[in-house]
C-alpha cells in the first residue's frame, strides 16, 4: 500500500471488530482499538498496537473517550475512525462537530443522510421512491390506535426503530400475539410493525458496495444460510453468491445519495422470486464483513483509504467463501458438514471468526472460555440434580 500516512482506531474488538482490525493491520495500517471488556477473545489479538479500555462503546461516554484518547494516539498522523455498530454510527453522526477536527470519518460530509437512513420509519418511503418493493408497515408508538393492524396479513414482524434496542426482531402469528408482544416491548416504543415475507434463511440476500461520493468502486453479493433467530435474526452462517439482481437493487437504493464508505442492503426473496427491502446498513461494515474480506473484498481497507484521502486499493479476484459465526453458533460448521456430507460445504473456502494466520491467541482464549462455560453448565446441572435426588431410606 506504500507509506502509511494515517492510523486507524477500531471501536470494539468483538468478532466484527477483530475482523476489521486484522484486515487493516495485515495491509500495513497502524491499527489501534478500544473496548470496554479486556477479557473478550478479540482483545488477545496481536494485530493491534494498543487497546484502550473505555467505560462505554456508544453514547456520550464514547464521545468523551474519543476526545480524551486523541491526545494518547500518535500526533504525527491522522486517525481514521472505524465504527462497528449502528449506535456508534448514530452517536458519531450526532456529535460530529466534536470529532471532525480530531478524526477522519469516511462519511463525514453526509452525516445527515446517514442519520436519516438509520430511521426505520422513513425506510418504506425511501424504498418505494427508488422503485424497490417494501412490505406493508406501520410505526407503532404509545399513542397508535389499537386497531392499526386491521387489514395486515399475518404473521407480522416487529423491529426496533432505534439502533441496538433490547431486541432485534419479534414475530407475531396473529392479532392476539401482536398485542402481547407490544405490551412486552412497551419500553422500546416506537417499533416498526411489518408484514412478514415468508421464507427461510436462504431467502435472505445482501448486496455490499464501496462508494466514493456516490460512485460505486466495487460490489459483491451474498446470502444467509442460517441466522438467529431463524429467518429474522443476525447471520450465523453466510456465503458469497453471484446474484446480479441483488447488486442492481443495492445500487438503485443508494443511487444519488452521494455517500462514501461501505453500504449494504439486505433483501428477502419471496416464493415468486421478488426481492423485498429488509434494511440498509450505512456508516460501517456489517457484522459478517469477514466473509467479504476472506473472499477478497477488503472493505475496511478501502474505507480507511477513502477516509485518509489515499488511493483506493482495488479488490483481489473474488474467492467463493462460507463464513461461520462460531461464537453465537458453535456447531454451525459441524451441522453444515453433516448435512452436505463434506468438510467443505457449498464447495467454497471455509472461514471462521477467530482463526487468523499468525494470530492464534483469540481462538485459544475463545476455546478456553467456551470450555469454561460448558464446565460451569455441567456443574450447575449436577448441583440441581443433587438437590432433587431422593434421600436414602433410613
Short mmCIF file of C-alpha atoms in Angstrom, two decimals:
data_model
loop_
_atom_site.label_atom_id
_atom_site.label_comp_id
_atom_site.label_asym_id
_atom_site.label_seq_id
_atom_site.Cartn_x
_atom_site.Cartn_y
_atom_site.Cartn_z
CA UNK A 1 0.00 0.00 0.00
CA UNK A 2 3.05 2.24 0.28
CA UNK A 3 3.81 4.68 3.09
CA UNK A 4 1.05 4.82 5.66
CA UNK A 5 0.03 8.41 6.40
CA UNK A 6 -2.79 7.71 8.86
CA UNK A 7 -3.60 5.21 11.59
CA UNK A 8 -6.93 3.54 12.35
CA UNK A 9 -8.95 3.26 15.56
CA UNK A 10 -11.39 0.32 15.66
CA UNK A 11 -14.30 0.89 18.06
CA UNK A 12 -14.53 -2.56 19.64
CA UNK A 13 -12.93 -5.99 19.31
CA UNK A 14 -15.86 -8.38 19.11
CA UNK A 15 -15.99 -10.81 16.16
CA UNK A 16 -16.73 -7.89 13.84
CA UNK A 17 -14.10 -5.52 15.23
CA UNK A 18 -11.43 -8.22 15.20
CA UNK A 19 -12.06 -8.88 11.51
CA UNK A 20 -11.75 -5.15 10.78
CA UNK A 21 -8.55 -4.80 12.83
CA UNK A 22 -6.91 -7.78 11.15
CA UNK A 23 -7.87 -6.61 7.67
CA UNK A 24 -6.26 -3.23 8.34
CA UNK A 25 -3.15 -4.44 10.16
CA UNK A 26 -2.44 -7.13 7.57
CA UNK A 27 -2.44 -4.38 4.92
CA UNK A 28 0.19 -2.40 6.84
CA UNK A 29 -2.09 0.06 8.63
CA UNK A 30 -1.08 1.13 12.13
CA UNK A 31 -4.15 -0.14 13.98
CA UNK A 32 -5.41 0.76 17.45
CA UNK A 33 -8.61 -0.30 19.19
CA UNK A 34 -10.77 0.39 22.18
CA UNK A 35 -13.12 -1.83 24.14
CA UNK A 36 -14.93 -1.96 27.44
CA UNK A 37 -14.03 -5.60 28.14
CA UNK A 38 -10.36 -6.65 28.05
CA UNK A 39 -11.29 -10.32 28.55
CA UNK A 40 -13.07 -10.92 25.22
CA UNK A 41 -11.22 -13.16 22.72
CA UNK A 42 -10.62 -10.32 20.27
CA UNK A 43 -8.67 -8.37 22.89
CA UNK A 44 -5.97 -11.06 22.74
CA UNK A 45 -5.08 -10.25 19.12
CA UNK A 46 -1.52 -9.40 18.14
CA UNK A 47 -2.70 -7.24 15.23
CA UNK A 48 -3.45 -4.16 17.33
CA UNK A 49 -0.68 -1.87 18.54
CA UNK A 50 -2.57 -0.76 21.63
CA UNK A 51 -6.01 -1.40 23.12
CA UNK A 52 -7.57 1.39 25.16
CA UNK A 53 -10.09 0.42 27.81
CA UNK A 54 -13.19 2.62 27.89
CA UNK A 55 -16.32 2.63 30.02
CA UNK A 56 -18.80 2.82 27.13
CA UNK A 57 -18.80 1.85 23.45
CA UNK A 58 -21.65 4.17 22.47
CA UNK A 59 -23.47 7.30 23.58
CA UNK A 60 -21.97 10.31 25.34
CA UNK A 61 -19.42 8.10 27.07
CA UNK A 62 -17.93 7.05 23.74
CA UNK A 63 -17.62 10.65 22.55
CA UNK A 64 -15.89 11.70 25.77
CA UNK A 65 -13.47 8.79 25.44
CA UNK A 66 -12.69 9.59 21.81
CA UNK A 67 -11.94 13.23 22.64
CA UNK A 68 -9.69 12.21 25.55
CA UNK A 69 -7.96 9.41 23.62
CA UNK A 70 -6.87 11.61 20.74
CA UNK A 71 -4.06 13.04 22.88
CA UNK A 72 -2.80 9.50 23.58
CA UNK A 73 -2.78 8.45 19.93
CA UNK A 74 0.05 9.34 17.50
CA UNK A 75 0.19 13.09 16.94
CA UNK A 76 2.22 12.89 13.74
CA UNK A 77 -0.55 11.27 11.71
CA UNK A 78 -4.30 11.43 11.30
CA UNK A 79 -6.57 8.79 12.81
CA UNK A 80 -9.42 7.14 10.89
CA UNK A 81 -12.42 6.06 12.99
CA UNK A 82 -13.83 2.60 12.24
CA UNK A 83 -17.27 2.22 13.92
CA UNK A 84 -18.74 -1.28 14.03
CA UNK A 85 -22.39 -0.90 15.06
CA UNK A 86 -25.38 1.33 14.37
CA UNK A 87 -25.42 3.05 17.74
CA UNK A 88 -21.80 4.10 17.30
CA UNK A 89 -22.58 5.47 13.84
CA UNK A 90 -25.56 7.41 15.19
CA UNK A 91 -23.53 8.75 18.12
CA UNK A 92 -20.66 9.88 15.90
CA UNK A 93 -23.01 11.49 13.38
CA UNK A 94 -24.84 13.47 16.07
CA UNK A 95 -21.60 14.68 17.68
CA UNK A 96 -19.61 15.21 14.52
CA UNK A 97 -18.79 18.79 15.48
CA UNK A 98 -16.73 17.49 18.43
CA UNK A 99 -14.89 14.85 16.40
CA UNK A 100 -14.33 16.17 12.89
CA UNK A 101 -11.21 18.13 13.87
CA UNK A 102 -9.77 15.10 15.68
CA UNK A 103 -10.54 12.14 13.41
CA UNK A 104 -11.14 11.18 9.79
CA UNK A 105 -14.53 9.58 9.03
CA UNK A 106 -15.34 8.27 5.54
CA UNK A 107 -18.91 9.66 5.51
CA UNK A 108 -18.37 12.88 7.48
CA UNK A 109 -19.78 15.10 4.71
CA UNK A 110 -23.01 13.08 4.60
CA UNK A 111 -23.75 12.69 8.31
CA UNK A 112 -27.34 13.96 7.97
CA UNK A 113 -28.05 11.37 5.27
CA UNK A 114 -26.56 8.63 7.45
CA UNK A 115 -28.86 9.52 10.36
CA UNK A 116 -31.86 9.67 8.02
CA UNK A 117 -31.13 6.22 6.58
CA UNK A 118 -30.99 4.73 10.08
CA UNK A 119 -34.63 5.67 10.69
CA UNK A 120 -36.86 2.70 10.01
CA UNK A 121 -39.90 4.99 9.87
CA UNK A 122 -38.50 6.51 6.65
CA UNK A 123 -37.38 3.27 5.03
CA UNK A 124 -40.69 2.47 3.34
CA UNK A 125 -40.83 5.82 1.54
CA UNK A 126 -37.14 5.66 0.59
CA UNK A 127 -37.59 2.18 -0.89
CA UNK A 128 -40.77 2.94 -2.81
CA UNK A 129 -39.37 6.21 -4.17
CA UNK A 130 -36.47 4.24 -5.61
CA UNK A 131 -38.66 1.57 -7.16
CA UNK A 132 -37.92 -1.17 -4.62
CA UNK A 133 -40.57 -3.40 -3.08
CA UNK A 134 -41.19 -2.88 0.64
CA UNK A 135 -43.54 -4.88 2.91
CA UNK A 136 -46.63 -3.16 4.30
CA UNK A 137 -45.55 -1.44 7.52
CA UNK A 138 -46.68 0.77 10.38
CA UNK A 139 -44.70 2.64 13.02
CA UNK A 140 -46.27 1.83 16.39
CA UNK A 141 -45.94 4.27 19.27
CA UNK A 142 -47.62 4.70 22.63
CA UNK A 143 -50.49 6.67 21.07
CA UNK A 144 -51.03 4.46 17.99
CA UNK A 145 -54.69 3.33 17.67
CA UNK A 146 -55.30 -0.22 18.86
CA UNK A 147 -56.76 -1.27 15.51
CA UNK A 148 -53.72 -0.17 13.47
CA UNK A 149 -53.11 -3.74 12.25
CA UNK A 150 -56.57 -4.13 10.72
CA UNK A 151 -56.01 -5.33 7.20
CA UNK A 152 -52.47 -6.57 7.87
CA UNK A 153 -51.62 -10.06 6.65
CA UNK A 154 -50.23 -12.19 9.49
CA UNK A 155 -47.66 -13.15 10.59
CA UNK A 156 -46.09 -9.76 11.21
CA UNK A 157 -42.62 -8.90 12.42
CA UNK A 158 -41.68 -6.20 14.94
CA UNK A 159 -38.40 -4.31 14.63
CA UNK A 160 -36.98 -1.57 16.87
CA UNK A 161 -36.79 1.89 15.35
CA UNK A 162 -33.77 2.87 17.47
CA UNK A 163 -30.40 1.20 16.74
CA UNK A 164 -29.34 -1.62 19.07
CA UNK A 165 -32.50 -1.79 21.16
CA UNK A 166 -33.14 -4.65 23.58
CA UNK A 167 -34.42 -6.90 20.80
CA UNK A 168 -33.66 -7.34 17.11
CA UNK A 169 -36.94 -8.82 15.84
CA UNK A 170 -40.14 -10.35 17.25
CA UNK A 171 -42.64 -12.43 15.28
CA UNK A 172 -46.39 -12.41 15.92
CA UNK A 173 -48.53 -15.14 14.35
CA UNK A 174 -51.85 -13.38 14.97
CA UNK A 175 -53.50 -10.27 16.43
CA UNK A 176 -53.53 -11.59 19.98
CA UNK A 177 -49.82 -12.44 19.86
CA UNK A 178 -49.08 -8.98 18.45
CA UNK A 179 -50.88 -7.25 21.31
CA UNK A 180 -48.92 -9.33 23.82
CA UNK A 181 -45.57 -8.54 22.22
CA UNK A 182 -46.35 -4.82 22.10
CA UNK A 183 -47.04 -4.88 25.84
CA UNK A 184 -43.72 -6.66 26.44
CA UNK A 185 -41.69 -4.14 24.43
CA UNK A 186 -43.51 -1.01 25.65
CA UNK A 187 -40.19 0.44 26.84
CA UNK A 188 -38.79 0.14 23.29
CA UNK A 189 -41.57 2.05 21.51
CA UNK A 190 -41.77 3.20 18.81
CA UNK A 191 -41.31 -0.03 16.86
CA UNK A 192 -41.88 -0.99 13.25
CA UNK A 193 -44.67 -3.50 12.58
CA UNK A 194 -44.31 -5.11 9.17
CA UNK A 195 -45.91 -7.90 7.19
CA UNK A 196 -43.57 -10.88 7.29
CA UNK A 197 -42.16 -12.17 3.99
CA UNK A 198 -42.33 -15.95 4.14
CA UNK A 199 -39.13 -17.88 3.52
CA UNK A 200 -36.24 -19.50 5.36
CA UNK A 201 -32.76 -18.09 5.98
CA UNK A 202 -31.55 -18.92 2.48
CA UNK A 203 -34.07 -16.43 1.05
CA UNK A 204 -32.23 -13.52 2.71
CA UNK A 205 -29.63 -11.84 0.47
CA UNK A 206 -27.30 -8.89 0.82
CA UNK A 207 -25.59 -6.55 -1.60
CA UNK A 208 -22.43 -4.75 -0.48
CA UNK A 209 -20.93 -1.65 -2.08
CA UNK A 210 -17.94 0.58 -1.52
CA UNK A 211 -18.86 4.11 -2.56
CA UNK A 212 -16.83 7.24 -3.23
CA UNK A 213 -19.19 10.25 -3.24
CA UNK A 214 -21.88 8.04 -4.68
CA UNK A 215 -19.68 6.35 -7.27
CA UNK A 216 -19.54 2.55 -6.98
CA UNK A 217 -15.94 1.39 -6.57
CA UNK A 218 -16.79 -2.27 -6.09
CA UNK A 219 -19.68 -4.50 -5.08
CA UNK A 220 -20.48 -8.10 -4.24
CA UNK A 221 -23.44 -10.16 -3.11
CA UNK A 222 -24.09 -12.94 -0.64
CA UNK A 223 -26.85 -14.62 1.31
CA UNK A 224 -27.54 -16.05 4.71
CA UNK A 225 -27.57 -19.79 5.24
CA UNK A 226 -28.53 -19.58 8.90
CA UNK A 227 -29.43 -16.84 11.35
CA UNK A 228 -30.56 -16.47 14.93
CA UNK A 229 -33.47 -16.19 15.44
CA UNK A 230 -34.14 -18.29 12.35
CA UNK A 231 -35.06 -16.31 9.20
CA UNK A 232 -35.21 -12.98 11.05
CA UNK A 233 -32.04 -12.53 13.08
CA UNK A 234 -28.33 -11.92 12.74
CA UNK A 235 -26.44 -14.18 10.34
CA UNK A 236 -24.56 -17.06 11.93
CA UNK A 237 -23.68 -18.65 8.57
CA UNK A 238 -23.48 -16.80 5.26
CA UNK A 239 -21.89 -17.29 1.86
CA UNK A 240 -20.85 -15.29 -1.16
CA UNK A 241 -23.09 -15.77 -4.20
CA UNK A 242 -23.35 -14.20 -7.63
CA UNK A 243 -26.76 -12.50 -7.63
CA UNK A 244 -26.83 -9.64 -10.18
CA UNK A 245 -30.41 -8.63 -9.30
CA UNK A 246 -29.48 -8.02 -5.65
CA UNK A 247 -26.47 -5.96 -6.71
CA UNK A 248 -28.66 -3.93 -9.07
CA UNK A 249 -31.22 -3.25 -6.35
CA UNK A 250 -28.49 -2.22 -3.92
CA UNK A 251 -27.04 0.26 -6.40
CA UNK A 252 -30.56 1.52 -7.16
CA UNK A 253 -31.32 2.09 -3.47
CA UNK A 254 -28.19 4.17 -2.80
CA UNK A 255 -28.11 5.99 -6.14
CA UNK A 256 -27.98 9.77 -5.87
CA UNK A 257 -27.20 9.94 -2.13
CA UNK A 258 -23.56 10.94 -2.61
CA UNK A 259 -22.35 8.63 0.16
CA UNK A 260 -18.77 7.50 0.73
CA UNK A 261 -17.67 4.35 2.52
CA UNK A 262 -19.26 0.91 2.91
CA UNK A 263 -23.01 0.40 2.47
CA UNK A 264 -25.18 -2.67 2.12
CA UNK A 265 -28.79 -3.62 1.51
CA UNK A 266 -30.49 -6.73 2.85
CA UNK A 267 -33.36 -8.17 0.83
CA UNK A 268 -35.61 -11.19 1.08
CA UNK A 269 -36.76 -13.14 -1.95
CA UNK A 270 -40.32 -14.41 -1.82
CA UNK A 271 -41.63 -17.63 -3.36
CA UNK A 272 -42.28 -15.82 -6.65
CA UNK A 273 -38.68 -14.62 -6.89
CA UNK A 274 -39.36 -10.98 -6.00
CA UNK A 275 -36.87 -9.24 -3.71
CA UNK A 276 -38.23 -7.12 -0.85
CA UNK A 277 -36.20 -4.50 1.00
CA UNK A 278 -35.39 -5.53 4.57
CA UNK A 279 -32.90 -2.89 5.72
CA UNK A 280 -29.77 -0.98 4.73
CA UNK A 281 -26.51 -0.72 6.64
CA UNK A 282 -24.68 2.59 6.39
CA UNK A 283 -21.71 4.27 8.02
CA UNK A 284 -20.00 1.00 8.87
CA UNK A 285 -19.32 -2.51 7.66
CA UNK A 286 -21.69 -5.35 8.55
CA UNK A 287 -21.16 -7.86 11.35
CA UNK A 288 -20.41 -10.51 8.70
CA UNK A 289 -17.78 -8.35 6.94
CA UNK A 290 -15.27 -11.18 7.34
CA UNK A 291 -16.98 -13.15 4.57
CA UNK A 292 -16.22 -10.23 2.22
CA UNK A 293 -12.64 -9.88 3.46
CA UNK A 294 -11.90 -13.60 3.09
CA UNK A 295 -13.43 -13.53 -0.38
CA UNK A 296 -11.01 -10.78 -1.45
CA UNK A 297 -13.12 -7.64 -0.93
CA UNK A 298 -11.25 -5.79 1.84
CA UNK A 299 -13.94 -3.31 2.82
CA UNK A 300 -12.18 -2.00 5.96
CA UNK A 301 -9.02 -1.19 4.00
CA UNK A 302 -10.97 0.62 1.28
CA UNK A 303 -12.98 2.55 3.90
CA UNK A 304 -9.75 3.55 5.64
CA UNK A 305 -8.14 4.68 2.36
CA UNK A 306 -11.16 6.78 1.40
CA UNK A 307 -11.24 8.50 4.78
CA UNK A 308 -7.48 9.10 4.74
CA UNK A 309 -7.53 10.51 1.21
CA UNK A 310 -5.32 7.71 -0.15
CA UNK A 311 -5.61 5.89 -3.48
CA UNK A 312 -8.08 3.04 -3.01
CA UNK A 313 -6.68 -0.48 -3.35
CA UNK A 314 -8.70 -2.48 -5.90
CA UNK A 315 -10.16 -5.75 -4.54
CA UNK A 316 -8.48 -9.06 -5.25
CA UNK A 317 -10.26 -11.56 -7.53
CA UNK A 318 -13.19 -12.95 -5.56
CA UNK A 319 -12.82 -16.34 -3.88
CA UNK A 320 -16.18 -18.02 -3.09
CA UNK A 321 -16.46 -18.28 0.68
CA UNK A 322 -18.67 -19.52 3.54
CA UNK A 323 -18.37 -17.78 6.91
CA UNK A 324 -19.49 -19.10 10.31
CA UNK A 325 -20.14 -17.12 13.48
CA UNK A 326 -18.95 -19.90 15.76
CA UNK A 327 -19.22 -17.64 18.81
CA UNK A 328 -23.03 -17.48 18.52
CA UNK A 329 -23.44 -20.93 16.96
CA UNK A 330 -20.55 -23.23 17.90
CA UNK A 331 -21.96 -26.20 15.95
CA UNK A 332 -22.81 -24.33 12.74
CA UNK A 333 -19.89 -25.75 10.75
CA UNK A 334 -20.42 -29.31 12.02
CA UNK A 335 -24.13 -29.14 11.17
CA UNK A 336 -23.49 -27.97 7.61
CA UNK A 337 -20.76 -30.61 7.13
CA UNK A 338 -23.18 -33.31 8.31
CA UNK A 339 -25.98 -32.04 6.09
CA UNK A 340 -23.81 -31.88 2.97
CA UNK A 341 -21.58 -34.87 3.85
CA UNK A 342 -18.36 -32.94 3.21
CA UNK A 343 -15.75 -30.97 5.15
CA UNK A 344 -16.04 -28.22 2.51
CA UNK A 345 -19.73 -27.28 2.49
CA UNK A 346 -21.01 -25.42 -0.57
CA UNK A 347 -17.69 -26.28 -2.25
CA UNK A 348 -16.23 -22.97 -1.05
CA UNK A 349 -13.49 -21.69 1.20
CA UNK A 350 -14.44 -22.05 4.88
CA UNK A 351 -13.89 -19.04 7.17
CA UNK A 352 -14.18 -18.76 10.96
CA UNK A 353 -14.09 -15.65 13.19
CA UNK A 354 -11.11 -16.22 15.46
CA UNK A 355 -8.84 -18.22 13.15
CA UNK A 356 -6.23 -15.92 11.63
CA UNK A 357 -2.80 -16.60 10.21
CA UNK A 358 -0.22 -15.85 12.89
CA UNK A 359 -2.86 -14.65 15.37
CA UNK A 360 -3.79 -17.65 17.49
CA UNK A 361 -4.42 -16.06 20.87
CA UNK A 362 -8.04 -15.06 20.15
CA UNK A 363 -9.03 -18.61 19.17
CA UNK A 364 -7.23 -20.05 22.20
CA UNK A 365 -8.98 -17.62 24.53
CA UNK A 366 -12.35 -18.28 22.86
CA UNK A 367 -11.83 -22.05 23.23
CA UNK A 368 -10.90 -21.77 26.90
CA UNK A 369 -13.87 -19.53 27.63
CA UNK A 370 -16.20 -21.90 25.79
CA UNK A 371 -14.86 -24.87 27.76
CA UNK A 372 -15.32 -22.88 30.96
CA UNK A 373 -18.96 -22.15 30.12
CA UNK A 374 -19.60 -25.81 29.34
CA UNK A 375 -17.95 -26.93 32.58
CA UNK A 376 -19.95 -24.38 34.58
CA UNK A 377 -23.17 -25.61 32.96
CA UNK A 378 -22.37 -29.23 33.76
CA UNK A 379 -21.55 -28.34 37.36
CA UNK A 380 -24.79 -26.37 37.72
CA UNK A 381 -26.87 -29.28 36.42
CA UNK A 382 -25.07 -31.65 38.79
CA UNK A 383 -25.88 -29.40 41.77
CA UNK A 384 -29.54 -29.18 40.77
CA UNK A 385 -29.77 -32.96 40.37
CA UNK A 386 -28.25 -33.47 43.81
CA UNK A 387 -30.86 -31.17 45.36
CA UNK A 388 -33.74 -33.21 43.93
CA UNK A 389 -32.18 -36.65 44.41
CA UNK A 390 -34.28 -38.72 46.84
CA UNK A 391 -32.66 -39.25 50.23
CA UNK A 392 -31.75 -42.86 51.03
CA UNK A 393 -34.24 -44.69 53.21
CA UNK A 394 -33.25 -44.90 56.90
#
